[in-house]
Structure formats: structure tokens, C-alpha cells
Short mmCIF file of C-alpha atoms in Angstrom, two decimals:
data_model
loop_
_atom_site.label_atom_id
_atom_site.label_comp_id
_atom_site.label_asym_id
_atom_site.label_seq_id
_atom_site.Cartn_x
_atom_site.Cartn_y
_atom_site.Cartn_z
CA MET L 1 144.64 52.48 69.65
CA SER L 2 141.18 53.49 68.78
CA PHE L 3 137.76 53.76 70.34
CA ALA L 4 136.84 50.24 69.15
CA ASP L 5 140.05 48.97 70.76
CA HIS L 6 138.94 50.00 74.13
CA ILE L 7 135.42 48.46 73.53
CA ARG L 8 136.84 45.33 72.33
CA ALA L 9 139.19 44.99 75.28
CA CYS L 10 136.32 45.23 77.70
CA ASN L 11 134.19 42.70 75.65
CA ASN L 12 136.84 39.93 75.10
CA PHE L 13 134.43 37.41 76.83
CA ASP L 14 134.50 34.16 74.95
CA ARG L 15 131.60 31.80 75.94
CA ALA L 16 133.53 28.70 74.97
CA ARG L 17 136.20 29.50 77.73
CA VAL L 18 133.57 29.26 80.59
CA VAL L 19 130.87 27.26 82.22
CA PRO L 20 127.87 28.72 83.92
CA LEU L 21 127.60 29.06 87.69
CA ILE L 22 124.08 28.01 88.52
CA ALA L 23 122.02 28.59 91.79
CA GLY L 24 118.26 27.74 92.00
CA GLY L 25 117.92 26.95 88.35
CA ARG L 26 119.43 30.52 87.32
CA ARG L 27 122.90 31.50 86.18
CA ILE L 28 124.63 33.72 88.71
CA GLY L 29 128.13 33.76 87.41
CA TRP L 30 130.59 32.47 84.66
CA LEU L 31 133.52 30.26 85.63
CA ARG L 32 136.50 29.89 83.47
CA ARG L 33 137.03 26.25 82.80
CA ASP L 34 140.32 26.19 85.07
CA ASN L 35 138.66 27.89 87.87
CA ALA L 36 135.68 25.40 87.54
CA VAL L 37 138.21 22.65 87.92
CA ALA L 38 139.65 24.28 91.17
CA LEU L 39 136.20 24.04 92.83
CA ALA L 40 135.69 20.23 92.30
CA ARG L 41 137.09 19.40 95.78
CA PHE L 42 134.59 21.56 97.65
CA ASP L 43 131.65 19.16 96.75
CA THR L 44 129.57 20.21 99.81
CA VAL L 45 129.47 23.74 98.37
CA PHE L 46 129.68 23.37 94.60
CA ALA L 47 128.74 20.49 92.34
CA VAL L 48 131.15 20.58 89.30
CA GLU L 49 129.96 19.11 86.11
CA PRO L 50 131.69 19.14 82.73
CA GLU L 51 129.42 22.05 81.32
CA ARG L 52 128.29 23.67 84.62
CA VAL L 53 128.92 24.22 88.21
CA ALA L 54 125.83 24.33 90.66
CA LEU L 55 125.93 26.06 94.00
CA VAL L 56 124.67 23.37 96.43
CA ALA L 57 125.34 24.83 99.80
CA SER L 58 121.88 25.54 101.29
CA GLY L 59 120.44 27.73 103.98
CA ASP L 60 119.82 31.37 104.52
CA VAL L 61 122.29 34.24 103.13
CA ASP L 62 124.58 33.98 106.18
CA ARG L 63 124.98 30.20 106.00
CA VAL L 64 125.62 30.17 102.18
CA SER L 65 128.00 33.16 102.46
CA ALA L 66 129.95 31.31 105.24
CA ALA L 67 130.11 28.18 103.21
CA VAL L 68 131.50 30.03 100.06
CA ASP L 69 133.89 32.00 102.33
CA GLU L 70 135.47 28.70 103.41
CA VAL L 71 136.20 27.96 99.78
CA VAL L 72 137.40 31.49 99.11
CA GLU L 73 139.77 31.00 102.09
CA ALA L 74 141.20 27.95 100.49
CA LEU L 75 141.49 29.49 97.06
CA VAL L 76 143.40 32.50 98.55
CA ALA L 77 145.70 30.12 100.31
CA GLU L 78 146.46 28.42 97.02
CA ARG L 79 146.66 31.71 95.10
CA ASN L 80 143.67 30.99 92.74
CA ILE L 81 142.29 34.15 94.19
CA PRO L 82 144.98 36.86 94.98
CA LYS L 83 143.68 38.15 98.30
CA TRP L 84 140.61 39.02 100.34
CA ARG L 85 139.38 42.55 99.83
CA ASN L 86 137.38 42.53 103.01
CA GLU L 87 134.41 44.12 101.23
CA THR L 88 131.47 42.08 100.19
CA PHE L 89 129.28 42.11 97.10
CA ASP L 90 125.68 40.86 97.05
CA VAL L 91 125.21 37.74 94.54
CA MET L 92 122.01 37.45 92.70
CA ALA L 93 120.82 36.41 89.28
CA ARG L 94 119.37 39.76 88.40
CA TRP L 95 119.64 43.33 89.89
CA GLY L 96 116.91 43.82 92.41
CA ASP L 97 116.53 40.07 93.23
CA LYS L 98 117.03 39.07 96.93
CA PRO L 99 120.86 38.38 97.27
CA LEU L 100 121.74 34.57 97.50
CA PHE L 101 124.89 35.22 99.32
CA ARG L 102 127.57 37.81 99.85
CA LEU L 103 131.01 37.32 98.22
CA ASP L 104 134.27 38.95 99.03
CA ARG L 105 134.99 41.50 96.34
CA GLY L 106 138.41 39.71 95.71
CA ALA L 107 136.56 36.60 94.73
CA VAL L 108 134.10 38.27 92.31
CA PRO L 109 136.05 37.69 89.09
CA PHE L 110 136.90 34.19 89.95
CA PHE L 111 133.23 33.25 90.01
CA GLY L 112 132.30 35.62 87.42
CA VAL L 113 129.41 37.10 89.16
CA ARG L 114 127.98 40.26 87.90
CA ALA L 115 129.30 43.31 89.65
CA TYR L 116 127.56 46.79 89.88
CA GLY L 117 129.56 50.10 89.96
CA VAL L 118 128.72 53.58 89.83
CA HIS L 119 130.58 56.33 87.73
CA LEU L 120 130.17 59.95 87.81
CA ASN L 121 130.99 62.41 85.03
CA GLY L 122 131.65 65.78 86.48
CA TYR L 123 131.62 68.54 83.93
CA ARG L 124 131.38 72.35 83.55
CA PHE L 125 131.64 74.76 80.82
CA VAL L 126 134.70 77.23 80.48
CA ASP L 127 134.17 79.90 78.08
CA GLY L 128 131.34 77.91 76.47
CA ARG L 129 133.57 74.94 75.94
CA LEU L 130 132.53 71.54 77.74
CA HIS L 131 135.26 70.46 80.11
CA LEU L 132 135.56 67.23 82.36
CA TRP L 133 136.99 66.77 85.70
CA ILE L 134 139.31 63.93 85.53
CA GLY L 135 140.99 61.98 88.40
CA ARG L 136 144.53 60.20 88.56
CA ARG L 137 144.51 56.93 90.33
CA ALA L 138 146.92 56.49 93.14
CA PRO L 139 150.07 54.49 92.11
CA ASP L 140 149.47 51.92 94.75
CA LYS L 141 145.92 50.91 93.55
CA ARG L 142 145.73 47.21 92.74
CA VAL L 143 143.68 47.65 89.64
CA ALA L 144 144.76 50.16 87.04
CA PRO L 145 147.31 52.18 89.13
CA ASP L 146 148.18 55.71 87.82
CA LYS L 147 145.44 55.52 85.28
CA LEU L 148 142.93 58.37 84.63
CA ASP L 149 139.51 58.01 86.07
CA ASN L 150 136.16 59.65 86.63
CA ILE L 151 135.87 61.98 89.63
CA VAL L 152 133.79 59.22 91.46
CA ALA L 153 133.77 55.62 90.56
CA GLY L 154 133.57 52.40 92.33
CA GLY L 155 131.90 49.19 92.95
CA MET L 156 128.51 48.94 94.87
CA GLY L 157 129.31 46.63 97.85
CA ASN L 158 126.80 44.79 99.73
CA GLY L 159 124.25 47.01 101.46
CA HIS L 160 125.28 50.08 99.54
CA GLY L 161 122.89 51.50 97.02
CA ILE L 162 123.38 54.58 94.89
CA PRO L 163 125.34 56.98 97.11
CA GLU L 164 122.97 59.61 98.48
CA PHE L 165 124.72 62.70 97.06
CA LEU L 166 124.11 61.26 93.59
CA VAL L 167 120.55 60.69 94.31
CA LYS L 168 120.30 64.48 95.34
CA ASP L 169 122.39 66.33 92.59
CA ALA L 170 123.44 64.09 89.55
CA VAL L 171 121.40 62.92 86.74
CA PRO L 172 121.18 59.14 86.03
CA VAL L 173 121.91 58.82 82.43
CA GLY L 174 122.07 54.99 81.82
CA ALA L 175 124.45 52.14 82.30
CA VAL L 176 127.51 50.85 80.52
CA THR L 177 127.69 46.99 80.42
CA TYR L 178 130.58 44.73 79.19
CA CYS L 179 131.93 41.45 79.88
CA MET L 180 135.57 40.71 80.01
CA GLU L 181 138.06 37.98 80.67
CA THR L 182 140.96 38.99 82.90
CA GLU L 183 143.85 36.98 84.54
CA LEU L 184 141.60 36.42 87.65
CA GLY L 185 138.34 35.34 85.74
CA ILE L 186 135.39 37.04 84.37
CA ARG L 187 134.35 40.67 84.90
CA ASP L 188 130.56 40.93 84.08
CA ASP L 189 130.11 44.59 84.84
CA VAL L 190 127.35 46.98 85.11
CA LEU L 191 128.19 50.53 85.66
CA PHE L 192 125.46 53.03 86.66
CA VAL L 193 126.44 56.27 84.82
CA TYR L 194 125.66 59.83 86.33
CA ASP L 195 126.31 63.22 85.00
CA ILE L 196 126.78 66.22 87.28
CA LYS L 197 127.22 69.78 86.23
CA LEU L 198 129.53 71.16 88.71
CA PRO L 199 129.72 74.86 89.87
CA ASP L 200 132.44 76.88 88.56
CA ALA L 201 133.75 77.24 92.15
CA PHE L 202 133.89 73.57 92.89
CA GLU L 203 137.17 71.78 92.85
CA PRO L 204 137.26 67.94 93.62
CA LYS L 205 139.43 67.09 96.53
CA ASN L 206 141.15 63.78 97.17
CA SER L 207 139.76 62.52 100.29
CA ASP L 208 140.53 58.79 100.58
CA GLY L 209 144.04 58.53 98.88
CA GLU L 210 142.62 56.66 95.91
CA ILE L 211 142.85 59.65 93.61
CA VAL L 212 145.95 61.58 93.77
CA ARG L 213 145.01 64.61 91.81
CA PHE L 214 142.08 66.00 89.70
CA ASP L 215 142.38 68.09 86.52
CA LEU L 216 139.85 70.10 84.46
CA MET L 217 140.36 69.07 80.92
CA PRO L 218 138.55 70.11 77.75
CA ALA L 219 136.18 67.43 76.83
CA GLU L 220 137.46 67.30 73.38
CA ALA L 221 141.02 66.65 74.66
CA VAL L 222 139.61 63.99 76.86
CA VAL L 223 137.96 62.11 73.97
CA ASP L 224 141.23 62.50 71.86
CA ARG L 225 143.18 60.93 74.60
CA VAL L 226 140.77 58.23 74.84
CA ARG L 227 141.17 57.51 71.14
CA LYS L 228 144.91 57.69 71.01
CA THR L 229 146.08 56.26 74.36
CA ASP L 230 145.71 53.81 77.16
CA ASP L 231 145.97 56.64 79.84
CA PHE L 232 142.47 55.94 81.18
CA LYS L 233 141.46 52.91 83.27
CA PHE L 234 140.04 50.33 80.75
CA ASN L 235 136.35 50.74 81.71
CA VAL L 236 136.53 54.54 82.17
CA ASN L 237 137.12 54.73 78.46
CA LEU L 238 133.82 53.30 77.87
CA VAL L 239 132.25 55.71 80.42
CA ILE L 240 133.72 58.66 78.86
CA LEU L 241 132.85 57.38 75.21
CA ASP L 242 129.16 57.20 76.41
CA PHE L 243 129.40 60.67 77.86
CA ALA L 244 130.96 62.06 74.54
CA LEU L 245 128.31 60.39 72.45
CA ARG L 246 125.45 61.69 74.68
CA HIS L 247 126.85 65.16 74.56
CA GLY L 248 127.26 65.33 70.82
CA LEU L 249 131.12 65.26 71.05
CA ILE L 250 131.53 62.44 68.50
CA SER L 251 130.58 63.31 64.87
CA VAL L 252 128.38 60.98 62.93
CA GLU L 253 131.06 61.28 60.23
CA ASP L 254 133.46 59.64 62.53
CA PRO L 255 134.23 56.09 61.11
CA GLU L 256 133.85 54.59 64.74
CA TYR L 257 130.48 56.35 65.39
CA LEU L 258 128.53 53.14 65.21
CA ASP L 259 131.16 51.10 66.88
CA VAL L 260 130.73 53.50 69.83
CA ALA L 261 126.95 53.71 69.67
CA SER L 262 126.43 50.07 69.49
CA GLY L 263 129.38 48.96 71.63
CA LEU L 264 128.82 50.27 75.19
CA HIS L 265 125.70 48.32 76.28
CA ARG L 266 126.26 44.65 76.00
CA PRO L 267 122.60 43.12 76.47
CA LEU L 268 122.42 41.39 79.89
CA ASP L 269 121.82 37.57 79.87
CA MET G 1 102.92 46.36 78.38
CA SER G 2 106.08 47.50 79.85
CA PHE G 3 109.51 49.19 78.63
CA ALA G 4 111.00 45.54 78.28
CA ASP G 5 107.97 44.38 76.13
CA HIS G 6 108.80 47.05 73.51
CA ILE G 7 112.42 46.26 73.59
CA ARG G 8 111.69 42.49 73.13
CA ALA G 9 109.32 43.11 70.26
CA CYS G 10 112.03 44.89 68.31
CA ASN G 11 114.67 42.13 69.26
CA ASN G 12 112.74 39.04 68.55
CA PHE G 13 115.18 37.96 65.95
CA ASP G 14 116.11 34.28 66.13
CA ARG G 15 119.32 33.22 64.42
CA ALA G 16 118.11 29.65 63.99
CA ARG G 17 115.29 30.84 61.63
CA VAL G 18 117.56 32.49 59.24
CA VAL G 19 120.69 31.81 57.05
CA PRO G 20 123.21 34.57 56.26
CA LEU G 21 123.24 36.30 52.89
CA ILE G 22 126.93 36.57 51.89
CA ALA G 23 128.61 38.80 49.38
CA GLY G 24 132.35 38.83 48.75
CA GLY G 25 132.89 36.72 51.84
CA ARG G 26 131.09 38.99 54.24
CA ARG G 27 127.54 38.73 55.60
CA ILE G 28 125.37 41.52 54.01
CA GLY G 29 121.89 40.26 55.20
CA TRP G 30 119.72 37.58 56.84
CA LEU G 31 117.32 35.58 55.00
CA ARG G 32 114.54 33.73 56.69
CA ARG G 33 114.60 30.02 55.62
CA ASP G 34 111.32 30.36 53.54
CA ASN G 35 112.67 33.44 51.78
CA ALA G 36 115.94 31.78 51.13
CA VAL G 37 114.08 28.92 49.37
CA ALA G 38 112.14 31.32 47.26
CA LEU G 39 115.57 32.50 45.84
CA ALA G 40 116.83 29.10 44.57
CA ARG G 41 115.51 29.47 41.24
CA PHE G 42 117.45 32.65 40.49
CA ASP G 43 120.74 30.84 40.31
CA THR G 44 122.53 33.32 38.18
CA VAL G 45 121.99 35.80 40.97
CA PHE G 46 121.90 33.90 44.14
CA ALA G 47 123.48 30.55 45.14
CA VAL G 48 121.25 28.95 47.80
CA GLU G 49 122.92 26.35 50.10
CA PRO G 50 121.27 24.84 53.13
CA GLU G 51 122.94 27.13 55.67
CA ARG G 52 123.89 30.17 53.50
CA VAL G 53 122.87 32.22 50.49
CA ALA G 54 125.61 33.79 48.36
CA LEU G 55 125.18 36.77 45.97
CA VAL G 56 126.86 35.46 42.77
CA ALA G 57 125.89 38.28 40.28
CA SER G 58 128.97 40.19 39.26
CA GLY G 59 129.86 43.54 37.88
CA ASP G 60 129.57 47.20 39.07
CA VAL G 61 126.87 48.58 41.38
CA ASP G 62 124.51 49.27 38.28
CA ARG G 63 124.89 45.65 36.98
CA VAL G 64 124.32 43.92 40.34
CA SER G 65 121.52 46.32 41.11
CA ALA G 66 119.78 45.49 37.89
CA ALA G 67 120.20 41.70 38.39
CA VAL G 68 118.72 41.81 41.85
CA ASP G 69 115.91 44.08 40.70
CA GLU G 70 114.94 41.36 38.22
CA VAL G 71 114.64 38.87 41.12
CA VAL G 72 112.69 41.62 43.22
CA GLU G 73 110.30 42.03 40.29
CA ALA G 74 109.48 38.19 40.26
CA LEU G 75 109.14 38.15 44.09
CA VAL G 76 106.61 41.11 43.97
CA ALA G 77 104.71 39.31 41.16
CA GLU G 78 104.35 36.22 43.42
CA ARG G 79 103.75 38.31 46.52
CA ASN G 80 106.94 37.30 48.47
CA ILE G 81 107.50 41.04 48.50
CA PRO G 82 104.45 43.11 49.07
CA LYS G 83 105.46 45.92 46.47
CA TRP G 84 107.97 48.14 45.11
CA ARG G 85 108.52 51.32 47.22
CA ASN G 86 110.51 53.09 44.43
CA GLU G 87 113.14 54.30 46.87
CA THR G 88 116.38 52.39 47.09
CA PHE G 89 118.74 51.79 49.96
CA ASP G 90 122.47 51.15 49.49
CA VAL G 91 123.61 47.65 50.63
CA MET G 92 126.99 47.02 52.10
CA ALA G 93 128.40 44.81 55.00
CA ARG G 94 129.23 47.94 57.19
CA TRP G 95 128.27 51.57 57.38
CA GLY G 96 130.90 53.56 55.42
CA ASP G 97 131.85 50.69 53.16
CA LYS G 98 131.28 51.27 49.32
CA PRO G 99 127.75 49.93 48.36
CA LEU G 100 127.73 46.63 46.72
CA PHE G 101 124.23 47.34 45.02
CA ARG G 102 120.97 49.27 45.45
CA LEU G 103 117.99 47.59 46.92
CA ASP G 104 114.27 48.77 46.58
CA ARG G 105 113.09 49.62 50.07
CA GLY G 106 110.23 47.22 49.69
CA ALA G 107 112.71 44.46 49.46
CA VAL G 108 114.92 45.35 52.30
CA PRO G 109 113.26 43.22 54.89
CA PHE G 110 113.13 40.09 52.58
CA PHE G 111 116.87 40.08 52.26
CA GLY G 112 117.33 41.30 55.92
CA VAL G 113 119.94 43.84 54.85
CA ARG G 114 120.84 46.44 57.34
CA ALA G 115 118.94 49.64 57.06
CA TYR G 116 119.78 53.07 58.37
CA GLY G 117 117.39 55.70 59.56
CA VAL G 118 117.32 59.00 61.36
CA HIS G 119 115.00 59.89 64.37
CA LEU G 120 114.88 63.29 65.81
CA ASN G 121 113.68 64.09 69.36
CA GLY G 122 112.35 67.72 69.34
CA TYR G 123 112.10 69.17 72.97
CA ARG G 124 111.63 72.35 74.76
CA PHE G 125 110.93 73.25 78.50
CA VAL G 126 107.55 74.60 79.47
CA ASP G 127 107.66 76.26 82.98
CA GLY G 128 110.80 74.23 83.68
CA ARG G 129 109.33 70.96 82.68
CA LEU G 130 110.84 68.99 79.66
CA HIS G 131 108.29 68.57 76.88
CA LEU G 132 108.50 66.51 73.62
CA TRP G 133 107.05 67.26 70.33
CA ILE G 134 105.26 64.14 69.07
CA GLY G 135 103.72 63.50 65.66
CA ARG G 136 100.82 61.14 64.66
CA ARG G 137 101.39 59.18 61.65
CA ALA G 138 98.75 59.42 58.80
CA PRO G 139 96.15 56.55 58.86
CA ASP G 140 97.17 55.50 55.24
CA LYS G 141 100.88 54.84 56.16
CA ARG G 142 101.70 51.31 55.20
CA VAL G 143 103.83 50.79 58.29
CA ALA G 144 102.39 51.73 61.76
CA PRO G 145 99.32 53.80 60.52
CA ASP G 146 97.90 56.19 63.18
CA LYS G 147 100.82 55.49 65.71
CA LEU G 148 102.75 58.21 67.46
CA ASP G 149 106.16 59.10 66.20
CA ASN G 150 109.01 61.54 66.53
CA ILE G 151 108.97 64.94 64.75
CA VAL G 152 111.22 63.74 62.11
CA ALA G 153 111.99 60.04 61.32
CA GLY G 154 112.81 57.99 58.31
CA GLY G 155 115.06 55.80 56.36
CA MET G 156 118.20 56.93 54.83
CA GLY G 157 117.77 56.24 51.17
CA ASN G 158 120.48 55.73 48.71
CA GLY G 159 122.61 58.80 48.23
CA HIS G 160 120.96 60.56 51.27
CA GLY G 161 123.33 61.08 54.12
CA ILE G 162 122.22 62.93 57.38
CA PRO G 163 119.79 65.60 56.44
CA GLU G 164 121.57 69.08 56.22
CA PHE G 165 119.30 70.91 58.75
CA LEU G 166 120.12 68.09 61.31
CA VAL G 167 123.96 68.57 60.78
CA LYS G 168 123.44 72.31 61.50
CA ASP G 169 121.13 72.42 64.38
CA ALA G 170 120.64 69.12 66.17
CA VAL G 171 122.85 67.28 68.42
CA PRO G 172 123.96 63.57 67.35
CA VAL G 173 123.52 61.63 70.54
CA GLY G 174 124.07 57.94 69.43
CA ALA G 175 122.22 55.20 67.74
CA VAL G 176 119.32 52.78 68.49
CA THR G 177 120.05 49.29 67.08
CA TYR G 178 117.78 46.35 67.06
CA CYS G 179 117.03 43.08 64.96
CA MET G 180 113.34 42.20 64.30
CA GLU G 181 111.50 39.54 62.42
CA THR G 182 108.44 40.67 60.85
CA GLU G 183 105.89 39.05 58.38
CA LEU G 184 108.28 40.32 55.52
CA GLY G 185 111.47 39.02 56.85
CA ILE G 186 114.33 40.78 59.00
CA ARG G 187 114.53 44.30 60.07
CA ASP G 188 118.29 44.91 61.15
CA ASP G 189 117.90 48.48 61.83
CA VAL G 190 120.25 51.23 62.98
CA LEU G 191 118.59 54.45 63.90
CA PHE G 192 120.77 57.59 64.21
CA VAL G 193 119.21 59.63 66.99
CA TYR G 194 119.48 63.42 67.24
CA ASP G 195 118.16 65.71 69.78
CA ILE G 196 117.09 69.28 69.12
CA LYS G 197 115.97 71.93 71.63
CA LEU G 198 113.41 73.86 69.82
CA PRO G 199 112.64 77.56 70.34
CA ASP G 200 109.41 78.33 72.20
CA ALA G 201 107.81 79.87 69.11
CA PHE G 202 108.49 76.83 66.92
CA GLU G 203 105.62 74.55 65.92
CA PRO G 204 106.24 71.69 63.63
CA LYS G 205 104.17 71.66 60.60
CA ASN G 206 102.92 68.71 58.54
CA SER G 207 104.37 69.22 55.16
CA ASP G 208 104.27 65.83 53.31
CA GLY G 209 101.00 64.30 54.59
CA GLU G 210 103.01 61.61 56.46
CA ILE G 211 102.24 63.05 59.86
CA VAL G 212 98.63 64.55 60.50
CA ARG G 213 99.22 66.35 63.60
CA PHE G 214 101.77 67.47 66.19
CA ASP G 215 101.38 67.66 69.91
CA LEU G 216 103.64 69.04 72.68
CA MET G 217 103.40 66.62 75.43
CA PRO G 218 105.04 66.64 78.83
CA ALA G 219 108.06 64.14 78.69
CA GLU G 220 106.96 62.34 81.67
CA ALA G 221 103.48 61.72 80.23
CA VAL G 222 105.22 60.49 77.13
CA VAL G 223 107.38 57.99 79.01
CA ASP G 224 104.30 56.84 80.84
CA ARG G 225 102.45 56.28 77.89
CA VAL G 226 105.45 54.35 76.26
CA ARG G 227 105.31 52.13 79.35
CA LYS G 228 101.58 51.45 79.27
CA THR G 229 100.39 51.50 75.78
CA ASP G 230 101.27 50.48 72.21
CA ASP G 231 100.41 53.83 70.93
CA PHE G 232 103.87 54.72 69.65
CA LYS G 233 105.33 53.17 66.47
CA PHE G 234 107.26 49.95 67.52
CA ASN G 235 110.70 51.48 67.18
CA VAL G 236 109.89 54.95 68.29
CA ASN G 237 109.19 53.41 71.73
CA LEU G 238 112.94 52.64 71.82
CA VAL G 239 114.10 56.01 70.49
CA ILE G 240 112.06 57.60 73.32
CA LEU G 241 113.35 55.30 75.96
CA ASP G 242 116.90 56.27 74.81
CA PHE G 243 115.84 60.04 75.12
CA ALA G 244 114.32 59.45 78.52
CA LEU G 245 117.35 57.65 79.93
CA ARG G 246 119.86 60.10 78.74
CA HIS G 247 117.69 63.15 80.26
CA GLY G 248 117.22 61.44 83.57
CA LEU G 249 113.56 60.73 83.18
CA ILE G 250 113.88 57.19 84.25
CA SER G 251 114.60 56.51 87.95
CA VAL G 252 117.54 53.97 88.74
CA GLU G 253 114.95 52.62 91.21
CA ASP G 254 112.69 51.61 88.39
CA PRO G 255 112.76 47.88 88.12
CA GLU G 256 113.16 48.01 84.33
CA TYR G 257 116.14 50.66 84.48
CA LEU G 258 118.76 48.11 83.53
CA ASP G 259 116.42 46.61 80.77
CA VAL G 260 116.30 49.97 79.19
CA ALA G 261 120.03 50.81 79.80
CA SER G 262 121.22 47.52 78.19
CA GLY G 263 118.48 46.80 75.78
CA LEU G 264 118.63 49.63 73.03
CA HIS G 265 121.88 48.92 71.55
CA ARG G 266 122.05 45.62 70.14
CA PRO G 267 125.87 44.99 69.05
CA LEU G 268 126.29 45.08 65.48
CA ASP G 269 127.61 41.80 63.87
#
């Protein structure tokens, strides 16, 4: 295990294994070839060609979303998509564009549409040493159960912008981007990263059952644990490496310094 | 002019216009096709094939450097390389590897070997507002005369590591990476970025004639000037955008937020 291993794991995307999903002449997703084949029979919604799939359902956002939902229903029934998550993500070619349709979160990797999330690094100093608040994910989470996490992290569903308290108190410090093939398809993820310096008296509380406990850890120990273990959720490793780099916690003498400095921000295509 | 324009200008590299320069089975540079052709007659040093050029000079670092220098001498004479800079850069496939040879700085873009530099953001707060010290480059600089610059910036020549005072007082906060075609060839650049919080009483002094003046500017005004003008040296725009992002000076509502967050760290190949 090394810093670069975590970066590679999140960037195992292989262009040769996918075809683009096109809408209105622009790419909106990446379909693994087996997933593209599974769409062929829904020809009023998708036109499947050997090297591309086009969204052909027409109408406003509600109509296109309904047409795609019927396809998702069939894909869930035949286990090509594990299950409905009952939370929708907006689909568009580029952040800030008008959404073309809403897609259930469970279907996002199948279609390989870009997903946006928010991660918050909560830190404070103890006796002059930088510490990070770290959460442990619940054992019943579908993705990465029991893994270590940031204090706040999650996908930005349809209609949800940046949460209000982040706008008020936290500092936006960039985004981590990566593209990853998983069992389900492609994760083309953009994680908006925020830092917040927390008051000494503050202690994060588990409010929704998704994080079972929080611990305040010396930042150096966190970075060491990222380097040597798989204890953190796959993408949280990258968010913490970005934090570590920005806060001077990784030495330029570290043989992986440039792997980290050039590996956390895959250019968006 | 926009943030994304500066990023695009530094990333105009087009793989189709170059061939790899190979040594010991690994890529060490990118040769523009016209530059590759100009090497064909030096066949004891370089083997030029249609889709690659191989370094074939053998021996230790001194011998290979001397063989390449003879080629550079001829290329300078025929104006394929503008002039000797009398400062050498180490050439290797990857940062931290043993150098294969030393190359005069003037020849670096011709061969498109990766070059490493250091940029230092010097900042302080004035009445609670973040300010940056900004230098103006001398009018007789060969590259980017009269342009605005960081307080310390420069290439890391052969045998020079990170300058000692940076190791002591400044915080390493990552690297900006880009790949750019210029008139001379390819700039495959890695800029190690440092931040330093300067004491109120500190005023940078021009010591070597390369920077003619320094001004303390409100960081927001600097970012605005980056967005709207070409006043800064081409790559300093990227270093300042990286600083601005890390310090929360660019709003997530900015339509170019993700262009900046994903555009300053070209993955190293």
C-alpha cells in the first residue's frame, strides 16, 4: 500500500472498455460495453451503436426522467443495477448546465454520468499539532462499510447545492476528481473539498446513523495510515492526501510527492 | 481573457504533433516532428525513426552530456535552438531517478524534457485582508519580459535541489503541472509550489536584476487581474490560481471553479 496505490485505484478507468453516452451532441456518461449491450432493447430511449450510445428519448426533464426510469426499473429487475436508491442526481454534460434529466443514484455508475459530492475536512490544533476529525462509517453502509471517512461527505443529489452551513463557515479549497471502474460501471466523480477549522469545544455527533463514531487524530498519523493501510474509504484517501499536501504535511523529499501533487485532479473531459 | 484561457494556453500540447524521445526504454522527452527531423543527421547520438527518437549515445553522464552538447552546438549554429543559456538541467525519466545526462537550459524545450521549477507565493494580511507580494520581471528577460511574477520563481538547474531558505521557512503545498508547445518546442513543466507568510516588516528586494520591483497587492485584486488580463507570466497565472483556490479566494459559484480545480495538475506520464 502506498499513496500512489490509492490514486491508481480511483483512476483505473480504461477508455477502451467503455463507449460514450451522448445527448444533444455532447457526452454525458461512459457506458461499459456490457452495460451498453444491455440497453439495446430499450430503443425508444437509447440508440445503441457499436462505439456510442445516444439518448433518444425527447421532451422536458420530467418526460426524459420518466423514460429513463422505466429502463432503470427493468435493469434493477434483471440485476444489472443492484437497487433503487430513491435519491436522484441531475444529469448534464457540464457542471452549471441545465439538467437533461434526473437519474436515480443507484443507476449513476451504470450510465457513468458524472457525480458531484462534497467532502469536509474538519481540523483543529492540539498543543500546536494539526489534528483531523475522522468518522467511521456504519457497518451496514452499502459502499465502504466500516471504513474511515471525513466528518461530512456525500453526493450532491438533485436540487441540493452546497449545504448552507458549508457556505457560511467552511473554506472551499478546490476539488478532487477521478474516474474509476467498479463492478457496477464507471464512477466519474468530482468532490468539492472544504476545510473547516473547528473550535476546541466542538465534537462531531452522529446524527443519521451513517457514521458510528468520530475520533480526533493527529494529522500525521492520519497521513501515515493512508499510506500504509486500506482503512479509509477509497476516495477519502484522495481527499486526505489533498488536505495533507495543502497543509505542508507531505515532504517534498517524499518519493511520492509528485504522484500526489499531480494525481488528485484528473482533467475533466 | 478568463481563468480557463490561461490554463488552456499552458496545456496546448498536442500528442499528434510530437514523437517520444526514448532512453533505456523509457520516455524522457517529446520532440516536435520538425525538431525530430533536425536530429536525423546526428546518428551516433540519436536514432530517428518515424514515430520515435532514441538516445543512442552511451557511457556515463559526462560522456552522454558531451555527445548531446555537440548536437546542441550544431543546433544553436543553425538557429534550431536560439542560444546557450550556460545552465544545465538534469534529464531523467522521473523525478528522483539518477540523471542520464545534463542538458543546457536553452535546449530543454527543443528536446521537450521535463523541467522542474520552484515558485514561492509570499503573502501577508493587511487589516485582515490577504495580500500577495508580486514582482515585475525585468524588461530584458528573454522569457516574459515586463510580466508580473511570484516573489521567487525559477528553474531547478542541475545539482540544485529546493533552495535552503524554502526548506526552512516556507510550506510546500503541492505542484502545478502543465505541458505546452511553444515556438521552441515542448515545455513539460513541474512547478513545486511553496507558500510563505511574510512578516509585516519584510519587503522583498531586487537582488539580481531579474525582478525590477515588488508590490504588495490585495489578493482579490491579483485574482481579478489574472482573470481579466495577460499581465502575469503565462505559468504564474496557474500558480496564483492554485494559491487562490487553496486559500478560498475563488467562490464555488464561480462558473470557472471546476476549470481551475481540475486544470492545474496535468497527470504526469
